[in-house]
Coordinates of C-alpha atoms in Angstrom, one line a residue:
Chain A
X24 CA 0.2 0.1 -0.3
X25 CA 2.5 2.3 1.4
X26 CA 4.3 1.8 -2.6
X27 CA 1.2 2.4 -4.2
X28 CA 0.7 5.8 -2.0
X29 CA 4.2 6.7 -2.6
X30 CA 3.9 6.1 -6.7
X31 CA 0.3 8.6 -6.2
X32 CA 2.4 10.8 -4.9
X33 CA 4.9 11.2 -7.0
X34 CA 2.1 11.4 -9.7
X35 CA 0.8 14.5 -7.8
X36 CA 4.4 16.3 -7.6
X37 CA 4.8 15.7 -11.3
X38 CA 2.0 17.3 -12.2
X39 CA 1.8 20.1 -10.1
X40 CA 5.5 20.5 -11.6
X41 CA 4.2 20.1 -15.3
X42 CA 0.7 22.6 -14.2
X43 CA 3.1 25.1 -13.0
X44 CA 6.0 25.2 -15.8
X45 CA 2.5 25.4 -18.3
X46 CA 1.3 28.4 -16.7
X47 CA 4.6 30.2 -16.8
X48 CA 4.5 29.4 -20.5
X49 CA 0.9 30.3 -20.6
X50 CA 1.1 33.9 -19.7
X51 CA -0.8 36.2 -21.3
X52 CA 1.6 38.8 -22.2
X53 CA 3.6 36.2 -24.1
X54 CA 0.1 35.1 -25.9
X55 CA -0.6 39.0 -26.6
X56 CA 2.7 40.2 -27.8
X57 CA 2.2 36.9 -30.1
X58 CA -1.1 37.8 -31.7
X59 CA 0.2 41.6 -32.2
X60 CA 3.3 40.0 -33.6
X61 CA 1.3 37.7 -35.7
X62 CA -1.0 40.9 -37.3
X63 CA 2.0 43.1 -37.5
X64 CA 3.1 40.8 -40.0
X65 CA 1.2 42.1 -42.9
X66 CA 2.6 39.2 -45.2
X67 CA 1.0 36.3 -43.0
X68 CA -2.0 38.3 -42.1
X69 CA -2.8 39.0 -46.1
X70 CA -2.0 34.7 -46.9
X71 CA -4.4 33.7 -43.4
X72 CA -7.4 36.4 -44.8
X73 CA -6.7 35.3 -48.6
X74 CA -6.6 32.1 -47.8
X75 CA -10.0 32.2 -45.7
X76 CA -11.3 34.0 -48.4
X77 CA -10.6 31.3 -50.8
X78 CA -12.2 28.5 -48.5
X79 CA -15.2 30.7 -48.0
X80 CA -15.9 31.3 -51.9
X81 CA -15.3 27.8 -52.5
X82 CA -17.8 26.6 -49.6
X83 CA -20.6 28.9 -51.0
X84 CA -20.3 28.1 -54.8
X85 CA -20.1 24.6 -53.5
X86 CA -23.6 25.1 -51.9
X87 CA -25.0 26.3 -54.8
X88 CA -23.9 23.7 -56.6
X89 CA -25.5 21.1 -54.4
X90 CA -28.5 23.2 -53.4
X91 CA -30.9 21.3 -56.2
X92 CA -29.6 17.9 -54.9
X93 CA -29.9 18.5 -51.0
X94 CA -33.6 19.7 -51.6
X95 CA -34.0 16.9 -53.7
X96 CA -33.1 14.5 -51.1
X97 CA -34.5 15.9 -48.3
X98 CA -38.0 16.8 -50.0
X99 CA -38.4 13.2 -51.3
X100 CA -38.2 12.1 -47.8
X101 CA -41.4 14.4 -46.7
X102 CA -44.9 13.0 -46.2
X103 CA -47.6 15.1 -46.6
X104 CA -48.0 16.7 -43.6
X105 CA -43.9 17.9 -44.1
X106 CA -44.7 19.1 -47.0
X107 CA -47.3 21.4 -45.7
X108 CA -46.1 22.4 -42.5
X109 CA -43.9 25.6 -43.2
X110 CA -41.6 25.1 -40.5
X111 CA -40.3 22.1 -42.0
X112 CA -37.4 23.4 -44.2
X113 CA -34.8 20.7 -44.5
X114 CA -35.1 17.6 -42.2
X115 CA -38.6 16.4 -42.3
X116 CA -40.0 15.0 -39.4
X117 CA -40.0 11.5 -40.2
X118 CA -38.7 9.7 -42.8
X119 CA -41.0 8.6 -45.3
X120 CA -39.8 5.7 -47.7
X121 CA -43.6 5.6 -49.3
X122 CA -42.6 7.6 -52.3
X123 CA -40.0 5.8 -53.0
X124 CA -41.5 2.9 -53.0
X125 CA -44.8 4.3 -55.6
X126 CA -41.5 5.9 -57.7
X127 CA -40.4 2.2 -58.1
X128 CA -43.4 0.9 -59.3
X129 CA -43.9 3.9 -61.6
X130 CA -40.3 3.9 -63.1
X131 CA -40.7 0.2 -63.9
X132 CA -37.6 -0.8 -60.9
X133 CA -37.9 -3.8 -58.9
X134 CA -39.3 -3.9 -55.5
X135 CA -39.3 -7.1 -54.1
X136 CA -35.8 -9.2 -54.5
X137 CA -36.9 -11.9 -56.2
X138 CA -37.8 -9.2 -59.2
X139 CA -34.2 -8.6 -58.8
X140 CA -33.4 -11.0 -61.5
X141 CA -36.0 -10.3 -64.3
X142 CA -35.5 -7.4 -66.9
X143 CA -36.7 -4.4 -65.7
X144 CA -36.4 -0.5 -66.8
X145 CA -32.8 -0.4 -64.9
X146 CA -31.2 -3.5 -67.0
X147 CA -32.6 -1.9 -70.4
X148 CA -31.0 1.6 -69.8
X149 CA -28.1 -0.3 -69.1
X150 CA -27.6 -2.4 -72.4
X151 CA -29.1 0.5 -74.1
X152 CA -26.7 2.8 -72.9
X153 CA -23.8 0.8 -72.1
X154 CA -23.4 -1.4 -75.8
X155 CA -23.0 1.6 -77.7
X156 CA -20.6 3.5 -75.0
X157 CA -18.4 0.6 -75.8
X158 CA -18.6 0.6 -79.4
X159 CA -18.5 4.6 -79.5
X160 CA -15.1 4.5 -77.4
X161 CA -13.5 1.9 -79.9
X162 CA -14.5 3.6 -83.1
X163 CA -13.4 6.9 -82.0
X164 CA -10.1 5.7 -80.8
X165 CA -9.5 4.2 -84.2
X166 CA -10.5 7.2 -85.8
X167 CA -8.3 9.4 -83.4
X168 CA -5.2 7.3 -84.1
X169 CA -5.4 7.6 -87.8
X170 CA -5.9 10.9 -87.5
X171 CA -3.3 11.1 -85.1
X172 CA -0.4 8.5 -86.5
X173 CA -0.8 9.0 -90.6
X174 CA -0.9 11.6 -92.9
X175 CA -3.0 11.5 -95.7
X176 CA -4.3 13.6 -98.4
X177 CA -7.3 15.6 -97.5
X178 CA -6.9 15.2 -93.7
X179 CA -7.4 18.8 -92.6
X180 CA -10.9 18.8 -94.3
X181 CA -11.9 15.6 -92.9
X182 CA -11.1 17.5 -89.2
X183 CA -13.3 20.6 -90.1
X184 CA -15.9 18.2 -90.8
X185 CA -15.9 16.7 -87.5
X186 CA -16.0 19.8 -86.1
X187 CA -19.3 21.5 -88.3
X188 CA -20.6 17.8 -87.8
X189 CA -20.4 18.9 -83.7
X190 CA -21.7 22.1 -83.9
X191 CA -25.2 21.0 -86.4
X192 CA -27.9 20.7 -83.5
X193 CA -28.5 17.7 -83.0
X194 CA -32.5 17.4 -84.6
X195 CA -31.1 19.0 -87.7
X196 CA -29.6 15.4 -88.1
X197 CA -32.2 13.5 -85.7
X198 CA -35.1 14.4 -87.7
X199 CA -34.1 13.2 -90.8
X200 CA -32.5 10.1 -89.3
X201 CA -36.0 9.3 -87.6
X202 CA -37.4 9.1 -90.8
X203 CA -35.1 6.7 -92.6
X204 CA -34.1 4.7 -89.7
X205 CA -37.6 3.7 -89.7
X206 CA -38.5 3.5 -93.8
X207 CA -35.0 2.3 -95.5
X208 CA -33.2 1.0 -92.9
X209 CA -35.8 -0.7 -90.2
X210 CA -33.7 -0.2 -87.0
X211 CA -36.0 2.2 -85.8
X212 CA -36.7 1.4 -81.6
X213 CA -34.4 -1.5 -82.0
X214 CA -30.5 -0.7 -80.2
X215 CA -29.0 -0.5 -83.5
X216 CA -30.6 3.1 -84.2
X217 CA -28.2 3.8 -81.3
X218 CA -24.9 1.6 -82.5
X219 CA -24.5 2.1 -85.9
X220 CA -24.0 5.7 -85.5
X221 CA -22.3 5.1 -82.5
X222 CA -19.6 2.6 -84.5
X223 CA -19.0 5.1 -87.1
X224 CA -18.0 7.6 -85.1
X225 CA -20.9 9.8 -85.6
X226 CA -22.6 9.0 -81.8
X227 CA -23.3 11.6 -79.3
X228 CA -20.5 13.9 -79.0
X229 CA -18.6 11.5 -80.7
X230 CA -16.3 15.0 -82.3
X231 CA -15.3 15.8 -79.2
X232 CA -14.0 11.8 -78.0
X233 CA -12.0 11.9 -81.4
X234 CA -10.6 14.5 -80.1
X235 CA -9.4 13.4 -77.0
X236 CA -7.9 10.7 -78.9
X237 CA -6.8 12.5 -81.2
X238 CA -4.3 15.2 -79.0
X239 CA -3.6 12.1 -76.3
X240 CA -2.1 9.4 -79.4
X241 CA -0.6 12.6 -81.0
X242 CA 1.3 12.9 -77.8
X243 CA 3.0 10.2 -78.0
X244 CA 6.4 10.4 -79.8
X245 CA 6.7 8.7 -83.3
X246 CA 9.8 7.4 -82.8
X247 CA 7.8 4.3 -81.0
X248 CA 6.3 3.4 -83.6
X249 CA 9.3 3.4 -86.6
X250 CA 11.5 1.3 -84.3
X251 CA 8.5 -1.0 -83.8
X252 CA 8.0 -0.7 -87.9
X253 CA 11.7 -1.7 -88.3
X254 CA 11.3 -4.8 -86.6
X255 CA 8.7 -6.1 -88.5
X256 CA 5.4 -5.0 -87.1
X257 CA 2.6 -4.2 -89.4
X258 CA -0.1 -1.0 -88.6
X259 CA -2.2 -3.1 -86.7
X260 CA -0.2 -4.5 -84.7
X261 CA 1.1 -0.9 -83.6
X262 CA -1.8 -0.1 -82.9
X263 CA -2.2 -2.3 -80.8
X264 CA 0.6 -1.9 -78.8
X265 CA 0.5 2.2 -79.0
X266 CA -3.0 2.4 -79.7
X267 CA -4.8 0.1 -77.0
X268 CA -2.5 -1.1 -74.2
X269 CA -0.8 2.4 -74.0
X270 CA -3.9 4.1 -73.8
X271 CA -5.6 2.4 -70.7
X272 CA -6.6 6.0 -69.2
X273 CA -8.2 7.6 -72.3
X274 CA -10.1 4.7 -73.3
X275 CA -11.7 4.7 -69.6
X276 CA -12.4 8.3 -69.5
X277 CA -14.2 7.8 -73.1
X278 CA -16.5 5.1 -71.9
X279 CA -17.1 6.6 -69.0
X280 CA -18.2 9.8 -70.7
X281 CA -20.1 8.2 -73.4
X282 CA -22.1 6.3 -71.1
X283 CA -23.1 9.3 -68.7
X284 CA -24.0 11.5 -71.5
X285 CA -25.5 8.5 -73.8
X286 CA -27.9 8.3 -70.1
X287 CA -28.7 11.5 -70.1
X288 CA -29.7 12.0 -73.6
X289 CA -33.3 12.0 -73.2
X290 CA -33.6 13.3 -76.9
X291 CA -32.3 10.7 -78.8
X292 CA -34.4 8.3 -76.3
X293 CA -38.0 9.8 -77.3
X294 CA -36.3 9.7 -81.2
X295 CA -35.5 6.2 -81.5
X296 CA -37.0 4.2 -78.8
X297 CA -40.6 6.0 -78.1
X298 CA -43.1 2.9 -78.5
X299 CA -40.5 0.3 -78.3
X300 CA -40.0 -2.3 -76.0
X301 CA -36.7 -0.8 -74.9
X302 CA -36.8 2.6 -72.9
X303 CA -34.3 4.2 -70.6
X304 CA -34.6 5.7 -67.4
X305 CA -34.8 9.6 -68.1
X306 CA -37.6 8.8 -70.9
X307 CA -39.7 6.9 -68.3
X308 CA -39.1 10.1 -65.7
X309 CA -40.1 12.5 -68.9
X310 CA -43.4 10.1 -68.4
X311 CA -43.7 9.9 -65.2
X312 CA -47.0 11.9 -64.8
X313 CA -48.6 9.7 -67.5
X314 CA -47.4 6.4 -66.2
X315 CA -48.5 7.7 -62.7
X316 CA -52.0 8.3 -63.9
X317 CA -52.5 5.1 -65.3
X318 CA -51.0 2.9 -62.6
X319 CA -53.2 4.6 -60.6
X320 CA -56.5 3.6 -62.6
X321 CA -55.2 0.1 -62.6
X322 CA -53.9 -0.3 -59.1
X323 CA -55.5 1.2 -56.0
X324 CA -51.9 2.6 -54.4
X325 CA -52.2 3.7 -50.8
X326 CA -50.9 7.2 -52.4
X327 CA -53.1 8.7 -54.8
X328 CA -51.8 12.4 -55.3
X329 CA -49.0 13.1 -57.4
X330 CA -46.6 15.6 -55.4
X331 CA -43.6 17.3 -55.0
X332 CA -42.0 14.4 -52.9
X333 CA -42.9 11.5 -55.2
X334 CA -41.8 13.4 -58.2
X335 CA -38.2 14.2 -56.4
X336 CA -38.0 10.9 -55.3
X337 CA -38.5 9.5 -59.2
X338 CA -35.6 12.2 -60.3
X339 CA -33.2 11.0 -57.6
X340 CA -34.1 7.1 -58.4
X341 CA -32.9 7.6 -62.3
X342 CA -29.9 9.9 -61.4
X343 CA -28.7 6.8 -58.6
X344 CA -26.8 4.8 -60.5
X345 CA -24.9 7.3 -62.2
X346 CA -24.0 9.0 -58.7
X347 CA -22.8 5.2 -58.0
X348 CA -20.6 5.0 -61.2
X349 CA -19.4 8.9 -60.6
X350 CA -18.5 8.3 -56.9
X351 CA -16.5 4.8 -57.7
X352 CA -14.5 6.4 -60.7
X353 CA -14.6 9.7 -59.7
X354 CA -10.8 9.7 -60.0
X355 CA -11.0 8.9 -64.1
X356 CA -13.9 11.6 -64.3
X357 CA -12.1 14.4 -62.8
X358 CA -8.3 14.3 -62.6
X359 CA -7.3 12.7 -65.8
X360 CA -9.0 14.8 -67.9
X361 CA -6.0 16.9 -68.1
X362 CA -3.4 14.0 -68.7
X363 CA -5.1 13.5 -72.1
X364 CA -5.5 17.0 -73.3
X365 CA -9.5 17.7 -73.6
X366 CA -7.8 20.7 -74.1
X367 CA -7.6 20.8 -77.8
X368 CA -4.9 22.6 -79.2
Chain B
X23 CA 4.0 1.4 -102.9
X24 CA 5.9 3.7 -101.7
X25 CA 5.9 4.7 -97.5
X26 CA 4.0 7.4 -98.1
X27 CA 1.4 5.9 -100.4
X28 CA 1.1 3.2 -97.5
X29 CA 1.0 6.4 -94.9
X30 CA -2.2 7.5 -97.0
X31 CA -3.4 4.0 -97.6
X32 CA -3.7 3.3 -93.9
X33 CA -4.7 6.8 -92.6
X34 CA -7.6 5.8 -94.6
X35 CA -8.2 2.2 -93.4
X36 CA -8.4 3.7 -89.8
X37 CA -10.6 7.1 -90.6
X38 CA -12.3 5.2 -93.7
X39 CA -15.1 4.2 -90.8
X40 CA -15.5 7.4 -89.7
X41 CA -15.6 8.9 -93.6
X42 CA -18.6 6.3 -94.4
X43 CA -20.2 7.1 -91.3
X44 CA -20.0 10.5 -91.7
X45 CA -22.0 10.1 -95.3
X46 CA -24.2 8.1 -93.9
X47 CA -25.2 9.2 -90.8
X48 CA -24.5 13.3 -90.8
X49 CA -24.0 14.8 -94.4
X50 CA -26.9 12.6 -96.1
X51 CA -29.7 13.4 -92.9
X52 CA -28.3 17.4 -93.0
X53 CA -29.2 17.7 -96.8
X54 CA -32.2 15.6 -96.0
X55 CA -33.6 17.9 -93.6
X56 CA -32.8 21.0 -96.1
X57 CA -34.6 18.7 -98.4
X58 CA -38.0 18.4 -96.2
X59 CA -37.4 22.0 -95.3
X60 CA -38.8 23.2 -98.1
X61 CA -41.9 20.5 -98.7
X62 CA -44.9 19.4 -97.3
X63 CA -44.0 16.1 -95.8
X64 CA -46.6 13.7 -94.2
X65 CA -45.8 10.5 -92.3
X66 CA -47.6 7.7 -93.2
X67 CA -47.4 4.2 -92.1
X68 CA -46.2 2.8 -95.2
X69 CA -43.2 5.8 -95.5
X70 CA -42.9 9.7 -96.4
X71 CA -45.3 10.8 -98.5
X72 CA -44.1 14.6 -100.3
X73 CA -47.2 16.0 -101.2
X74 CA -45.8 19.3 -102.8
X75 CA -42.9 21.4 -103.0
X76 CA -43.4 24.3 -101.2
X77 CA -40.4 26.5 -101.9
X78 CA -39.8 28.9 -98.9
X79 CA -43.1 28.6 -97.6
X80 CA -42.3 26.7 -94.9
X81 CA -39.8 29.6 -93.8
X82 CA -42.1 32.2 -94.0
X83 CA -44.7 29.9 -92.0
X84 CA -42.0 29.9 -89.2
X85 CA -41.5 33.3 -88.7
X86 CA -45.2 34.1 -88.7
X87 CA -45.2 31.5 -86.0
X88 CA -45.8 33.5 -82.6
X89 CA -44.8 30.6 -80.6
X90 CA -41.9 29.7 -82.0
X91 CA -40.4 33.3 -82.3
X92 CA -41.2 33.3 -79.0
X93 CA -38.9 30.3 -77.9
X94 CA -36.2 31.6 -80.4
X95 CA -36.1 35.2 -79.0
X96 CA -36.3 33.7 -75.6
X97 CA -33.3 30.8 -76.3
X98 CA -31.2 33.9 -78.2
X99 CA -31.2 36.1 -75.3
X100 CA -30.8 33.3 -72.7
X101 CA -27.7 32.1 -74.8
X102 CA -26.1 36.1 -74.8
X103 CA -26.6 35.9 -71.1
X104 CA -25.7 32.2 -70.3
X105 CA -22.5 32.0 -72.3
X106 CA -20.1 35.4 -70.5
X107 CA -21.9 34.1 -67.3
X108 CA -20.7 30.6 -67.9
X109 CA -17.1 32.0 -69.0
X110 CA -16.5 34.5 -66.1
X111 CA -17.7 31.6 -63.4
X112 CA -15.8 29.0 -64.9
X113 CA -12.9 30.8 -64.8
X114 CA -13.1 32.1 -60.9
X115 CA -13.6 28.6 -60.0
X116 CA -11.0 27.5 -62.3
X117 CA -8.6 29.8 -60.4
X118 CA -9.9 29.4 -57.1
X119 CA -9.3 24.9 -57.7
X120 CA -6.2 26.0 -59.2
X121 CA -4.5 27.2 -55.4
X122 CA -2.8 25.1 -53.2
X123 CA -5.8 24.3 -51.0
X124 CA -7.3 21.1 -48.6
X125 CA -9.9 19.2 -49.6
X126 CA -9.3 20.2 -53.7
X127 CA -10.1 16.5 -54.1
X128 CA -14.1 16.9 -52.5
X129 CA -14.2 20.1 -53.9
X130 CA -13.6 18.8 -57.8
X131 CA -16.2 16.2 -56.9
X132 CA -18.6 18.4 -56.0
X133 CA -18.4 20.9 -59.0
X134 CA -18.5 18.6 -61.8
X135 CA -20.8 16.6 -60.0
X136 CA -23.9 18.4 -62.3
X137 CA -22.3 17.1 -65.4
X138 CA -22.9 13.6 -64.6
X139 CA -26.2 13.9 -63.6
X140 CA -27.7 16.9 -66.1
X141 CA -30.0 15.5 -68.1
X142 CA -33.5 17.1 -70.1
X143 CA -35.8 15.9 -68.1
X144 CA -34.2 16.0 -64.3
X145 CA -33.3 19.1 -64.8
X146 CA -37.3 20.0 -65.8
X147 CA -38.1 18.3 -62.9
X148 CA -35.7 19.9 -60.5
X149 CA -36.7 23.1 -61.7
X150 CA -40.4 22.4 -61.8
X151 CA -40.3 21.4 -58.6
X152 CA -38.2 24.9 -57.6
X153 CA -35.1 23.2 -56.5
X154 CA -33.3 25.2 -59.1
X155 CA -34.1 29.4 -57.3
X156 CA -32.2 29.7 -54.1
X157 CA -35.1 31.0 -52.1
X158 CA -33.0 33.8 -49.9
X159 CA -32.6 35.5 -53.0
X160 CA -36.6 35.9 -54.0
X161 CA -37.6 36.7 -50.1
X162 CA -35.0 39.2 -49.0
X163 CA -35.8 42.0 -51.6
X164 CA -32.8 41.8 -53.4
X165 CA -34.4 41.5 -56.7
X166 CA -36.6 44.2 -56.0
X167 CA -34.5 46.6 -54.9
X168 CA -32.6 45.9 -57.9
X169 CA -35.6 46.6 -60.3
X170 CA -36.5 49.7 -58.8
X171 CA -33.5 51.0 -59.2
X172 CA -31.9 50.3 -62.3
X173 CA -32.7 50.6 -66.2
X174 CA -35.8 47.9 -66.9
X175 CA -33.5 46.1 -69.4
X176 CA -30.6 46.0 -67.3
X177 CA -32.5 44.7 -64.4
X178 CA -34.1 42.3 -66.2
X179 CA -31.0 40.9 -67.7
X180 CA -29.7 40.9 -64.1
X181 CA -32.7 39.3 -62.2
X182 CA -32.8 36.7 -65.0
X183 CA -29.1 35.5 -64.4
X184 CA -30.1 35.5 -60.7
X185 CA -32.5 33.1 -61.1
X186 CA -30.7 31.0 -63.3
X187 CA -27.4 31.5 -61.2
X188 CA -27.7 27.5 -60.2
X189 CA -28.2 26.7 -63.8
X190 CA -25.5 28.8 -65.1
X191 CA -23.1 26.7 -62.3
X192 CA -24.2 23.8 -63.4
X193 CA -23.1 24.4 -67.0
X194 CA -19.4 25.2 -65.9
X195 CA -18.2 21.4 -64.9
X196 CA -16.6 20.8 -68.4
X197 CA -15.6 24.2 -68.7
X198 CA -13.8 24.1 -65.1
X199 CA -12.0 21.4 -66.1
X200 CA -10.7 23.0 -69.1
X201 CA -9.8 26.2 -67.6
X202 CA -7.8 24.1 -64.7
X203 CA -5.7 22.1 -67.4
X204 CA -4.8 25.1 -69.1
X205 CA -4.0 26.7 -65.7
X206 CA -1.5 24.0 -65.2
X207 CA 0.4 24.5 -68.6
X208 CA 1.8 27.6 -67.4
X209 CA 4.9 27.9 -66.0
X210 CA 5.3 29.2 -62.7
X211 CA 8.6 30.6 -63.5
X212 CA 6.6 33.2 -65.2
X213 CA 4.8 34.5 -62.3
X214 CA 7.8 34.3 -60.4
X215 CA 9.3 36.6 -63.2
X216 CA 6.4 39.3 -63.1
X217 CA 6.3 38.9 -59.5
X218 CA 10.3 40.2 -58.9
X219 CA 9.3 42.7 -62.0
X220 CA 6.6 44.4 -59.1
X221 CA 3.4 43.1 -60.9
X222 CA 0.6 42.4 -58.5
X223 CA -1.5 39.5 -58.5
X224 CA -4.2 41.6 -60.5
X225 CA -1.9 42.5 -63.1
X226 CA -0.1 39.2 -63.9
X227 CA -3.8 37.8 -64.0
X228 CA -4.7 40.2 -66.9
X229 CA -1.6 40.1 -68.7
X230 CA -0.4 36.7 -68.2
X231 CA -2.9 34.3 -67.0
X232 CA -5.6 35.2 -69.7
X233 CA -3.9 35.6 -72.7
X234 CA -2.7 32.0 -71.9
X235 CA -6.0 30.7 -71.3
X236 CA -7.4 32.5 -74.5
X237 CA -7.7 29.6 -76.5
X238 CA -9.2 27.6 -74.3
X239 CA -11.8 30.6 -73.7
X240 CA -12.3 29.6 -77.4
X241 CA -13.2 25.7 -76.8
X242 CA -15.3 26.3 -74.0
X243 CA -17.6 28.9 -75.9
X244 CA -17.9 26.1 -78.4
X245 CA -18.6 23.4 -76.2
X246 CA -20.5 25.5 -73.9
X247 CA -23.1 26.6 -77.1
X248 CA -23.7 23.3 -78.2
X249 CA -24.3 21.9 -74.8
X250 CA -27.0 24.4 -74.6
X251 CA -28.3 24.0 -77.8
X252 CA -28.2 20.7 -77.4
X253 CA -30.1 20.8 -74.2
X254 CA -33.6 19.4 -73.9
X255 CA -35.3 21.4 -71.9
X256 CA -35.0 23.8 -74.4
X257 CA -38.5 25.3 -75.8
X258 CA -37.8 25.3 -79.4
X259 CA -36.8 21.7 -78.9
X260 CA -40.4 21.0 -77.5
X261 CA -42.2 22.8 -80.5
X262 CA -40.0 20.7 -83.3
X263 CA -40.7 17.7 -81.2
X264 CA -44.3 18.3 -81.1
X265 CA -44.8 18.8 -84.8
X266 CA -42.3 16.3 -85.8
X267 CA -45.3 13.5 -86.8
X268 CA -47.8 16.2 -88.1
X269 CA -46.1 18.7 -89.8
X270 CA -42.8 17.4 -90.6
X271 CA -41.9 19.7 -93.7
X272 CA -42.2 22.4 -91.1
X273 CA -40.7 20.9 -88.3
X274 CA -37.3 20.8 -90.7
X275 CA -37.7 24.9 -91.4
X276 CA -38.0 25.0 -87.5
X277 CA -34.8 23.1 -86.8
X278 CA -32.8 25.0 -89.5
X279 CA -33.5 28.6 -88.7
X280 CA -32.7 27.3 -84.7
X281 CA -29.3 25.9 -86.8
X282 CA -28.5 29.2 -88.3
X283 CA -29.1 31.6 -85.1
X284 CA -26.6 29.0 -83.2
X285 CA -24.0 29.7 -85.9
X286 CA -24.7 33.2 -85.9
X287 CA -24.5 33.6 -81.7
X288 CA -21.3 31.4 -82.1
X289 CA -19.7 33.2 -84.9
X290 CA -20.8 36.2 -82.6
X291 CA -19.3 35.2 -79.9
X292 CA -15.6 34.2 -81.4
X293 CA -15.4 37.2 -83.2
X294 CA -15.7 39.0 -80.1
X295 CA -13.6 37.8 -78.4
X296 CA -10.8 37.0 -81.0
X297 CA -11.1 40.5 -82.2
X298 CA -7.5 41.9 -82.5
X299 CA -7.0 45.5 -80.8
X300 CA -3.3 45.2 -81.6
X301 CA -5.3 45.0 -85.9
X302 CA -6.3 48.3 -85.2
X303 CA -3.3 49.6 -83.9
X304 CA -0.9 48.3 -86.2
X305 CA -3.0 50.0 -89.1
X306 CA -2.7 53.4 -87.0
X307 CA 0.8 52.9 -87.3
X308 CA 1.1 51.7 -90.7
X309 CA -0.4 55.3 -91.5
X310 CA 2.0 56.6 -89.5
X311 CA 4.9 55.4 -91.1
X312 CA 3.1 56.5 -94.7
X313 CA 2.8 59.9 -93.7

């Protein structure tokens, strides 16, 4: 016991000593002089204020960016009482999941686990969007490689044609395409109406992707393939080794952008897929009100009114797959673009 | 076969697929659209039925069509306001994000998020439900203050700018990335040299940063105008869409007018941006030298 007591006393002594020494260190005059010094140091103050201003601006702008999404999330969980209650702004009193349940049914998405393995709107969208994205990535890679690595007559002319094709608004092209896909080619309403233009480098925003590949392949030194030619490789082999194996990063980036932009391209879907068995989630969303009306007539749902939370829940559901994709591959979306030279010199 | 001819051949093998596609899926529809815009066309179950040649009648009709004219005017005004705002905001955000700051990745992720989710229906739904305007701006009487104290046209412009601020911000995703890529290519030593010569941050922004990202601003202008014009919540698109099945010829005329006005706006912006003041100065100098 005495040993323990002695130990305690020792610890106490040690602590009081420390405390006193800290007291000395924390004398107010010293602190004051420190503060005065920093304030008088103009350069330091400037940098502190500058940094603070930068952070405040970034946070404000970030809030403006996120505002619609936050609003969407918070509103989609409100029930009718919370919606009408003016005191409820951001946080609903109860998390009301019925909005999501109804929205899932209206959008044609699975509500039970057993329905997961059947074809639904989500899988359809992934197919309709994914296959053209893959073909467009391959074709634009090939075309970009051709423009970057070979010299041939009329090259400048074709490059200008790419730019012109980019500027022409979609509906100038889509209106006649809509007609002759239906009459001559007979591919309207099938997934081929997406794949064929994509495979020939005429898909959605294909010009941007061709230019990305073009500037990426232009950065690779030509001496690399010259040495390969001397070793007896032909052009296709060089394309395989330089064009594909060296350029995994731009390929992933182009694929992701293709996927996102095709997904969001409601216009094309409304032209090519209306009235067919294929659909995309944004197309479903644009007809949300109608689909809800039909659903109410056919079955008796619990909620029979089409209100703001329900629509926003539906909107959020069509966006969630893209958000997941974005957060998984965020690095590719945001950071590698400077490396592939989208800047288009 | 010489080496040069071989290169020609393989060049065309690689881009051949694009050339074919360009004729089938781009050029042919453009020409057809132009031809249809001069005709009265009906879409039937068996195919297209061309009723008669109208010449420019469709275009004349389009210009007497009030809804379309109003939509077109709104689109033009909207673009004229939005594009400069996009340029300014993307430069500001690009400069902010290019600094050495903590959580840069998170900020970049947030600022790029709209590019991922902004599709026509989603944006329409969001703005219909009122999530696109920041409420405190309306309620604080800020806009009323502007309307009372400024000339009407200016006040209208500013109020519509503020009511669309979120939408404008949401269009800056790709431009910001382009700007950042451009900023990172500028050699830091240049700034140091300028600072030693006594240039302030403000001066070095106008004299160094802006000239070196100027070509990128052109890219941004082209991209943003195309992006906005393709946007499906656009009123003109709806008008064209509604007439797709009934008045196909007129719809094509609409889309051609729309196309031409887009091109005029684009050329206007590029002209203003690349208008070279030095050119005038040089002319003056030449005159002086001659005299």
